[in-house]
mmCIF file of C-alpha atoms in Angstrom:
data_model
loop_
_atom_site.group_PDB
_atom_site.id
_atom_site.type_symbol
_atom_site.label_atom_id
_atom_site.label_comp_id
_atom_site.label_asym_id
_atom_site.label_seq_id
_atom_site.Cartn_x
_atom_site.Cartn_y
_atom_site.Cartn_z
ATOM 1 C CA UNK A 136 -25.591 -42.130 38.974
ATOM 2 C CA UNK A 137 -22.179 -40.758 37.825
ATOM 3 C CA UNK A 138 -22.236 -37.820 35.051
ATOM 4 C CA UNK A 139 -20.987 -38.923 31.836
ATOM 5 C CA UNK A 140 -17.645 -37.087 30.730
ATOM 6 C CA UNK A 141 -18.313 -35.867 26.950
ATOM 7 C CA UNK A 142 -15.343 -36.953 25.019
ATOM 8 C CA UNK A 143 -15.953 -34.606 21.919
ATOM 9 C CA UNK A 144 -15.069 -31.413 24.301
ATOM 10 C CA UNK A 145 -11.615 -31.985 23.471
ATOM 11 C CA UNK A 146 -12.352 -31.799 19.712
ATOM 12 C CA UNK A 147 -14.580 -28.682 20.412
ATOM 13 C CA UNK A 148 -11.893 -26.872 21.995
ATOM 14 C CA UNK A 149 -9.401 -27.712 19.481
ATOM 15 C CA UNK A 150 -11.596 -26.390 16.750
ATOM 16 C CA UNK A 151 -12.325 -23.091 18.823
ATOM 17 C CA UNK A 152 -8.715 -22.373 19.135
ATOM 18 C CA UNK A 153 -7.915 -23.073 15.647
ATOM 19 C CA UNK A 154 -10.610 -20.386 14.526
ATOM 20 C CA UNK A 155 -9.525 -17.962 17.039
ATOM 21 C CA UNK A 156 -5.839 -18.375 15.710
ATOM 22 C CA UNK A 157 -7.008 -18.309 12.258
ATOM 23 C CA UNK A 158 -8.885 -15.138 12.688
ATOM 24 C CA UNK A 159 -5.865 -13.524 14.418
ATOM 25 C CA UNK A 160 -3.651 -14.434 11.317
ATOM 26 C CA UNK A 161 -6.286 -13.248 8.831
ATOM 27 C CA UNK A 162 -6.761 -9.876 10.395
ATOM 28 C CA UNK A 163 -3.223 -9.287 11.255
ATOM 29 C CA UNK A 164 -2.207 -9.497 7.615
ATOM 30 C CA UNK A 165 -4.809 -6.788 6.609
ATOM 31 C CA UNK A 166 -3.425 -4.444 9.455
ATOM 32 C CA UNK A 167 0.129 -5.097 7.892
ATOM 33 C CA UNK A 168 -1.054 -4.024 4.373
ATOM 34 C CA UNK A 169 -2.858 -0.816 5.786
ATOM 35 C CA UNK A 170 0.359 0.311 7.619
ATOM 36 C CA UNK A 171 2.467 0.204 4.362
ATOM 37 C CA UNK A 172 -0.336 2.901 2.926
ATOM 38 C CA UNK A 173 -2.900 5.139 3.877
ATOM 39 C CA UNK A 174 -6.429 6.546 2.602
ATOM 40 C CA UNK A 175 -6.640 10.145 2.280
ATOM 41 C CA UNK A 176 -10.190 11.398 2.302
ATOM 42 C CA UNK A 177 -11.675 13.803 -0.249
ATOM 43 C CA UNK A 178 -11.210 17.491 0.682
ATOM 44 C CA UNK A 179 -11.342 20.957 -0.472
ATOM 45 C CA UNK A 180 -8.326 23.049 -0.868
ATOM 46 C CA UNK A 181 -8.149 26.904 -0.007
ATOM 47 C CA UNK A 182 -9.045 27.865 -3.483
ATOM 48 C CA UNK A 183 -12.220 25.581 -3.380
ATOM 49 C CA UNK A 184 -10.915 22.801 -5.772
ATOM 50 C CA UNK A 185 -11.981 19.289 -4.799
ATOM 51 C CA UNK A 186 -9.352 16.692 -4.223
ATOM 52 C CA UNK A 187 -10.619 13.149 -4.827
ATOM 53 C CA UNK A 188 -9.729 10.596 -2.094
ATOM 54 C CA UNK A 189 -6.833 8.606 -2.839
ATOM 55 C CA UNK A 190 -4.505 5.984 -1.589
ATOM 56 C CA UNK A 191 -1.209 7.702 -0.113
ATOM 57 C CA UNK A 192 1.968 5.353 -0.644
ATOM 58 C CA UNK A 193 4.149 4.794 2.289
ATOM 59 C CA UNK A 194 7.435 6.490 2.498
ATOM 60 C CA UNK A 195 10.468 4.454 2.175
ATOM 61 C CA UNK A 196 12.478 3.670 5.343
ATOM 62 C CA UNK A 197 15.613 2.802 3.096
ATOM 63 C CA UNK A 198 18.547 5.073 3.780
ATOM 64 C CA UNK A 199 19.368 5.768 0.366
ATOM 65 C CA UNK A 200 15.719 6.142 -0.679
ATOM 66 C CA UNK A 201 15.883 10.257 -0.732
ATOM 67 C CA UNK A 202 19.042 10.164 -2.996
ATOM 68 C CA UNK A 203 17.449 7.778 -5.153
ATOM 69 C CA UNK A 204 14.362 9.967 -5.418
ATOM 70 C CA UNK A 205 16.291 12.870 -6.311
ATOM 71 C CA UNK A 206 18.366 11.085 -8.777
ATOM 72 C CA UNK A 207 15.134 9.837 -10.475
ATOM 73 C CA UNK A 208 13.737 13.277 -10.779
ATOM 74 C CA UNK A 209 16.757 14.883 -12.320
ATOM 75 C CA UNK A 210 17.091 12.014 -14.640
ATOM 76 C CA UNK A 211 13.619 12.463 -16.052
ATOM 77 C CA UNK A 212 14.058 16.340 -16.161
ATOM 78 C CA UNK A 213 17.374 15.903 -18.288
ATOM 79 C CA UNK A 214 16.054 13.237 -20.524
ATOM 80 C CA UNK A 215 12.592 14.949 -21.331
ATOM 81 C CA UNK A 216 13.646 16.812 -24.629
ATOM 82 C CA UNK A 217 14.840 13.322 -25.877
ATOM 83 C CA UNK A 218 11.583 11.881 -26.184
ATOM 84 C CA UNK A 219 9.791 14.924 -27.502
ATOM 85 C CA UNK A 220 9.218 15.300 -31.349
ATOM 86 C CA UNK A 221 10.648 17.798 -33.262
ATOM 87 C CA UNK A 222 8.734 20.217 -35.435
ATOM 88 C CA UNK A 223 9.955 18.736 -38.727
ATOM 89 C CA UNK A 224 8.908 15.110 -37.246
ATOM 90 C CA UNK A 225 5.365 16.361 -36.503
ATOM 91 C CA UNK A 226 4.595 17.558 -40.033
#
């Protein structure tokens, strides 16, 4: 008597391969987002102050990023008095 070949084995292999590929795609997306930012654990400074845990944003790789950051800081430093109320307006 010959052994009977199971025809469903092809479908089973296809489902297993698709499940493995789906897991790879799902977990690779998680790694891509985690490389863009990092979690900083809570810690104490030299003076004993507790700093809460937080997510640190990634640093841009754009060549003009440094120039843009400095311009932005200077922009807000120059314009800060424009948004403050004068003593007459506060009364």
